Amino acid sequence: MAKRVGMEVAIAAAEAVGMCDIDVAAVYPITPQSHIAEHLSEIVADGRTDAEFVTVESEHSAISCVAGASGTGARVYTATSSQGLMLMHEILPIVSAMRLPVVMGIANRAVSGPLNILNDHSDIMPQRDNGWIAMFTENGQETVDLTIQSFKIAEHPDVMLPCCVNIDGFQLTHMVEPIEFPDQKLVNKFLPPRKPYATLHPDKPVSMGTFAMSDIFPEVMKAKDEALKNSKKIILGIWDEWEKMFGRRYRPVETYCADDADVILLTMGSMGETAEIGINELRKKGISAGLVKLRLWRPFPFEELKQAVKKAKILVVTDRAVSFGGPGGPVASEVRAALYGEKERPLIYNQIIGLGGRDMAVSDFVAMVEDAVKSGEKGIIKDYEFYGVRG
Amino acid sequence: MNIIENFDLYAPRLVDKKEYLCSGHRACQGCGEVLGLRLMCKALGPDVVIANATGCMEIISSMYPSTAWEVPWIHVAFENAAAVGSGVEAGLKALRRKGKIADRDVKVVGVAGDGGTMDIGLQALSGAMERGHDMLFVCLDNEAYMNTGIQRSSGTPMGASTTTSPAGKVSSGQKTWKKNVPEIMVAHGVSYVATACPSYPLDFINKVKKAMKVKGPSYIHCFTVCPTGWRSPSEMTIKLGRLVVETGIFPLYEVEDGKYRMTVEVDQLRPIEDYMKPQGRYRHLTPDQIEIIQDRVYQEYNKLQDKINGLHAWSDLQYEWGLFD
Ligand SMILES: Cc1ncc(C[n+]2csc(CCOP(=O)(O)OP(=O)(O)O)c2C)c(N)n1
Ligand code: SF4
Ligand SMILES: [Mg+2]
């Protein structure tokens, strides 16, 4: 067993990238991603990883730069947050359509305005439909593991899609946590060099990113959708391999006390750990509560989610972003769509929580569940609420 | 395919016979931009990767599933050709250093129109040049956003009518002077900067070859006639490219390590009317307005002459790229 070390999670994310033999990284600093950028540049500056570290002049150029580098067959990485991710937005669907296996760390942060540097998921949610694999990490260990796995997933010949690892800004990136780094030799075995499908090189010239009219464009979109859906199978296989080699198990949906629960709370990201303690307290009070944590956001794990909540009467879905003028939060909207066709499905209460870094205590999760149970008993249906928000 | 008749008789030692940008693409008849691209490719030869911005040249050369490109080519978006090129350069550099690809020089060439270079792409270009990537960037300047329907750019000359700077009852077309991007590139410390025009093919080819030899960033601003956007007869393309030089509106020069040199000397500048008359985009201009433009042309030309006469080459050591690699 490898030794555990105490390390800031952002630093650990950069260390994980440093274990993956990347060829090119292009990053532009933004809070709370900057520790990833800084530490990765240190790793390269010390020669611990042989890579080109391109200090681009914007996030738009960061994603464009790694796209170009990925086109040459290089293994590439970038990281960003919030406004930086919004600036990349234009390029994200191009990267997936070009089937470039770019890996990106996202230190999730609220988007302006008003300007706010603290954590929520309003940066990643507008990127939902760009054809990227998207995962959420709950703690430092997951951040390290998922980062390493991402390269293997993205570069798999049956996937060839970009992949982003969402790490809650500050609440996770800036925590010092105990982390067990996998053995470098085993990582090398787990993650062999990239074998690109085609590369930009005069030995075998190809044209990448060509123009497409309506006679072929819909087929490209369908292919992207199918590739993303099919990637789940590959992700599961890679997680099995990881478990065999490193002993830690990953699934698209994790459950905690959920098997027999009447009321289930659903979280995504680092709040899962706080919510777990909330479930313990609820159980102590005699409420049959459980927790479901979504790790895989895209491809969306429909089957796993249905299985996880099928016996529950009430489902409290938490969201860290708002779909303004729409159905509440994007996670709840997805969950509702996933369960709509089910004969038996729980009542769904959507709570929009922790916007712009608003703290969520154990007692908040307890209160949300208790409120949902009461509402359920009285037959009150609420589409969504801004939990604990004044006005 | 070789489409030049009697090539072997006239040009084998001057121009590469091989086509790297093939015929069958969808450019308009008489397009000066695609001619520029084609000549550029001949000068570059096979060991290149092209990063192309969105615009006419990308659209006409790459309609899926066909491609006119015989050399490796990538297009991602409009404003980021220089950033994509930076990545290609970084990728090739790392892979070569790590023994993952052949150990030989491959030049990265960014290509964009005036819009993709001078307006929306200027930031990415500035970043790439400042970082010192081993990359040639070629601006194919047809003085408007042609691909989207002839809208003005900062490369559109004063007085030209475009679809967003139209000549109207109270307006005389473009209200601003053309932005001097080659000068901005010199200010970046780029060691080879040149202007060119496909109407002077050998001058252009020589400049591309020189730029290719530079280890680090280089920039060529290539003036290209667009008969569709300028409302000029397509058979006038080559002629207009010569007239723009002969009038002094677009002088052909190069800047090597800060030292300016005129590469095509013009003994006596022709009046700008000679150049403007065949073009519909200038048809509305009054003699007074043309005179204002004429004065400006003389002024800019003199400014350039002053630089040619007065500026010395940088001492090469401090301006070399990659000293701290
Ligand atoms: C971000 C963005 N804005 C606008 C466009 C629309 N657009 C595509 S090409 C183009 C103009 C291209 O002009 P230029 O760079 O001069 O090239 P040309 O077509 O004249 O060769 C514009 C405005 C786009 N594709 N992307
Ligand atoms: S519009 Fe102008 S630049 Fe575009 S293809 Fe036609 S002639 Fe060439
Ligand atoms: Mg143009």
PDB file of N, CA, C and O in Angstrom, chain A residues 208-239:
ATOM      1  N   MET A 208      -8.001  18.224 -40.701  1.00  0.00           N
ATOM      2  CA  MET A 208      -8.804  18.125 -39.473  1.00  0.00           C
ATOM      3  C   MET A 208      -9.683  19.358 -39.323  1.00  0.00           C
ATOM      4  O   MET A 208      -9.213  20.473 -39.521  1.00  0.00           O
ATOM      5  N   GLY A 209     -10.923  19.143 -38.951  1.00  0.00           N
ATOM      6  CA  GLY A 209     -11.803  20.275 -38.683  1.00  0.00           C
ATOM      7  C   GLY A 209     -12.364  20.884 -39.953  1.00  0.00           C
ATOM      8  O   GLY A 209     -12.437  22.098 -40.088  1.00  0.00           O
ATOM      9  N   THR A 210     -12.761  20.012 -40.868  1.00  0.00           N
ATOM     10  CA  THR A 210     -13.283  20.516 -42.144  1.00  0.00           C
ATOM     11  C   THR A 210     -14.718  21.029 -41.973  1.00  0.00           C
ATOM     12  O   THR A 210     -15.365  20.795 -40.965  1.00  0.00           O
ATOM     13  N   PHE A 211     -15.160  21.676 -43.019  1.00  0.00           N
ATOM     14  CA  PHE A 211     -16.463  22.330 -43.067  1.00  0.00           C
ATOM     15  C   PHE A 211     -17.510  21.291 -43.510  1.00  0.00           C
ATOM     16  O   PHE A 211     -17.218  20.452 -44.352  1.00  0.00           O
ATOM     17  N   ALA A 212     -18.687  21.302 -42.925  1.00  0.00           N
ATOM     18  CA  ALA A 212     -19.689  20.286 -43.283  1.00  0.00           C
ATOM     19  C   ALA A 212     -21.061  20.916 -43.482  1.00  0.00           C
ATOM     20  O   ALA A 212     -21.505  21.720 -42.666  1.00  0.00           O
ATOM     21  N   MET A 213     -21.703  20.523 -44.536  1.00  0.00           N
ATOM     22  CA  MET A 213     -23.045  21.049 -44.831  1.00  0.00           C
ATOM     23  C   MET A 213     -24.110  20.091 -44.315  1.00  0.00           C
ATOM     24  O   MET A 213     -23.817  19.072 -43.715  1.00  0.00           O
ATOM     25  N   SER A 214     -25.362  20.410 -44.627  1.00  0.00           N
ATOM     26  CA  SER A 214     -26.478  19.643 -44.055  1.00  0.00           C
ATOM     27  C   SER A 214     -26.515  18.200 -44.546  1.00  0.00           C
ATOM     28  O   SER A 214     -27.211  17.379 -43.969  1.00  0.00           O
ATOM     29  N   ASP A 215     -25.772  17.885 -45.612  1.00  0.00           N
ATOM     30  CA  ASP A 215     -25.779  16.493 -46.070  1.00  0.00           C
ATOM     31  C   ASP A 215     -25.027  15.570 -45.126  1.00  0.00           C
ATOM     32  O   ASP A 215     -25.221  14.363 -45.159  1.00  0.00           O
ATOM     33  N   ILE A 216     -24.183  16.135 -44.248  1.00  0.00           N
ATOM     34  CA  ILE A 216     -23.387  15.276 -43.367  1.00  0.00           C
ATOM     35  C   ILE A 216     -23.397  15.751 -41.910  1.00  0.00           C
ATOM     36  O   ILE A 216     -23.158  14.961 -40.990  1.00  0.00           O
ATOM     37  N   PHE A 217     -23.715  17.014 -41.692  1.00  0.00           N
ATOM     38  CA  PHE A 217     -23.662  17.568 -40.329  1.00  0.00           C
ATOM     39  C   PHE A 217     -24.484  16.759 -39.320  1.00  0.00           C
ATOM     40  O   PHE A 217     -23.981  16.412 -38.240  1.00  0.00           O
ATOM     41  N   PRO A 218     -25.745  16.426 -39.631  1.00  0.00           N
ATOM     42  CA  PRO A 218     -26.520  15.654 -38.633  1.00  0.00           C
ATOM     43  C   PRO A 218     -25.871  14.315 -38.296  1.00  0.00           C
ATOM     44  O   PRO A 218     -25.941  13.864 -37.153  1.00  0.00           O
ATOM     45  N   GLU A 219     -25.228  13.697 -39.274  1.00  0.00           N
ATOM     46  CA  GLU A 219     -24.567  12.411 -39.010  1.00  0.00           C
ATOM     47  C   GLU A 219     -23.399  12.601 -38.038  1.00  0.00           C
ATOM     48  O   GLU A 219     -23.145  11.753 -37.187  1.00  0.00           O
ATOM     49  N   VAL A 220     -22.697  13.723 -38.187  1.00  0.00           N
ATOM     50  CA  VAL A 220     -21.577  13.998 -37.268  1.00  0.00           C
ATOM     51  C   VAL A 220     -22.126  14.161 -35.846  1.00  0.00           C
ATOM     52  O   VAL A 220     -21.559  13.665 -34.873  1.00  0.00           O
ATOM     53  N   MET A 221     -23.266  14.847 -35.731  1.00  0.00           N
ATOM     54  CA  MET A 221     -23.858  15.050 -34.405  1.00  0.00           C
ATOM     55  C   MET A 221     -24.301  13.719 -33.798  1.00  0.00           C
ATOM     56  O   MET A 221     -24.099  13.451 -32.614  1.00  0.00           O
ATOM     57  N   LYS A 222     -24.904  12.880 -34.648  1.00  0.00           N
ATOM     58  CA  LYS A 222     -25.364  11.582 -34.152  1.00  0.00           C
ATOM     59  C   LYS A 222     -24.173  10.733 -33.701  1.00  0.00           C
ATOM     60  O   LYS A 222     -24.220  10.079 -32.656  1.00  0.00           O
ATOM     61  N   ALA A 223     -23.126  10.782 -34.487  1.00  0.00           N
ATOM     62  CA  ALA A 223     -21.929  10.002 -34.140  1.00  0.00           C
ATOM     63  C   ALA A 223     -21.367  10.460 -32.796  1.00  0.00           C
ATOM     64  O   ALA A 223     -20.939   9.653 -31.974  1.00  0.00           O
ATOM     65  N   LYS A 224     -21.393  11.766 -32.578  1.00  0.00           N
ATOM     66  CA  LYS A 224     -20.866  12.292 -31.316  1.00  0.00           C
ATOM     67  C   LYS A 224     -21.728  11.818 -30.151  1.00  0.00           C
ATOM     68  O   LYS A 224     -21.219  11.396 -29.114  1.00  0.00           O
ATOM     69  N   ASP A 225     -23.027  11.862 -30.335  1.00  0.00           N
ATOM     70  CA  ASP A 225     -23.941  11.415 -29.281  1.00  0.00           C
ATOM     71  C   ASP A 225     -23.722   9.936 -28.976  1.00  0.00           C
ATOM     72  O   ASP A 225     -23.646   9.525 -27.813  1.00  0.00           O
ATOM     73  N   GLU A 226     -23.601   9.153 -30.037  1.00  0.00           N
ATOM     74  CA  GLU A 226     -23.410   7.717 -29.825  1.00  0.00           C
ATOM     75  C   GLU A 226     -22.070   7.438 -29.156  1.00  0.00           C
ATOM     76  O   GLU A 226     -21.986   6.599 -28.260  1.00  0.00           O
ATOM     77  N   ALA A 227     -21.058   8.147 -29.586  1.00  0.00           N
ATOM     78  CA  ALA A 227     -19.731   7.945 -28.982  1.00  0.00           C
ATOM     79  C   ALA A 227     -19.785   8.267 -27.492  1.00  0.00           C
ATOM     80  O   ALA A 227     -19.230   7.543 -26.661  1.00  0.00           O
ATOM     81  N   LEU A 228     -20.479   9.334 -27.157  1.00  0.00           N
ATOM     82  CA  LEU A 228     -20.548   9.735 -25.752  1.00  0.00           C
ATOM     83  C   LEU A 228     -21.357   8.708 -24.948  1.00  0.00           C
ATOM     84  O   LEU A 228     -20.967   8.314 -23.847  1.00  0.00           O
ATOM     85  N   LYS A 229     -22.464   8.241 -25.525  1.00  0.00           N
ATOM     86  CA  LYS A 229     -23.261   7.221 -24.829  1.00  0.00           C
ATOM     87  C   LYS A 229     -22.453   5.941 -24.639  1.00  0.00           C
ATOM     88  O   LYS A 229     -22.438   5.351 -23.563  1.00  0.00           O
ATOM     89  N   ASN A 230     -21.792   5.518 -25.729  1.00  0.00           N
ATOM     90  CA  ASN A 230     -21.014   4.274 -25.656  1.00  0.00           C
ATOM     91  C   ASN A 230     -19.841   4.376 -24.695  1.00  0.00           C
ATOM     92  O   ASN A 230     -19.326   3.367 -24.226  1.00  0.00           O
ATOM     93  N   SER A 231     -19.409   5.590 -24.424  1.00  0.00           N
ATOM     94  CA  SER A 231     -18.232   5.735 -23.578  1.00  0.00           C
ATOM     95  C   SER A 231     -18.480   5.194 -22.174  1.00  0.00           C
ATOM     96  O   SER A 231     -17.544   4.842 -21.466  1.00  0.00           O
ATOM     97  N   LYS A 232     -19.753   5.112 -21.776  1.00  0.00           N
ATOM     98  CA  LYS A 232     -20.032   4.643 -20.412  1.00  0.00           C
ATOM     99  C   LYS A 232     -19.485   3.229 -20.201  1.00  0.00           C
ATOM    100  O   LYS A 232     -18.880   2.933 -19.167  1.00  0.00           O
ATOM    101  N   LYS A 233     -19.717   2.391 -21.193  1.00  0.00           N
ATOM    102  CA  LYS A 233     -19.206   1.009 -21.139  1.00  0.00           C
ATOM    103  C   LYS A 233     -17.690   1.009 -20.914  1.00  0.00           C
ATOM    104  O   LYS A 233     -17.167   0.276 -20.080  1.00  0.00           O
ATOM    105  N   ILE A 234     -17.011   1.849 -21.676  1.00  0.00           N
ATOM    106  CA  ILE A 234     -15.544   1.890 -21.578  1.00  0.00           C
ATOM    107  C   ILE A 234     -15.138   2.434 -20.205  1.00  0.00           C
ATOM    108  O   ILE A 234     -14.209   1.925 -19.575  1.00  0.00           O
ATOM    109  N   ILE A 235     -15.854   3.464 -19.760  1.00  0.00           N
ATOM    110  CA  ILE A 235     -15.537   4.048 -18.448  1.00  0.00           C
ATOM    111  C   ILE A 235     -15.675   2.982 -17.362  1.00  0.00           C
ATOM    112  O   ILE A 235     -14.801   2.835 -16.502  1.00  0.00           O
ATOM    113  N   LEU A 236     -16.762   2.203 -17.436  1.00  0.00           N
ATOM    114  CA  LEU A 236     -16.965   1.156 -16.428  1.00  0.00           C
ATOM    115  C   LEU A 236     -15.812   0.155 -16.459  1.00  0.00           C
ATOM    116  O   LEU A 236     -15.301  -0.262 -15.409  1.00  0.00           O
ATOM    117  N   GLY A 237     -15.394  -0.211 -17.665  1.00  0.00           N
ATOM    118  CA  GLY A 237     -14.277  -1.159 -17.812  1.00  0.00           C
ATOM    119  C   GLY A 237     -12.991  -0.596 -17.220  1.00  0.00           C
ATOM    120  O   GLY A 237     -12.242  -1.304 -16.540  1.00  0.00           O
ATOM    121  N   ILE A 238     -12.763   0.674 -17.483  1.00  0.00           N
ATOM    122  CA  ILE A 238     -11.537   1.304 -16.974  1.00  0.00           C
ATOM    123  C   ILE A 238     -11.594   1.408 -15.446  1.00  0.00           C
ATOM    124  O   ILE A 238     -10.594   1.221 -14.750  1.00  0.00           O
ATOM    125  N   TRP A 239     -12.772   1.662 -14.923  1.00  0.00           N
ATOM    126  CA  TRP A 239     -12.916   1.707 -13.457  1.00  0.00           C
ATOM    127  C   TRP A 239     -12.689   0.321 -12.835  1.00  0.00           C
ATOM    128  O   TRP A 239     -12.134   0.215 -11.748  1.00  0.00           O
TER     129      TRP A 239
END
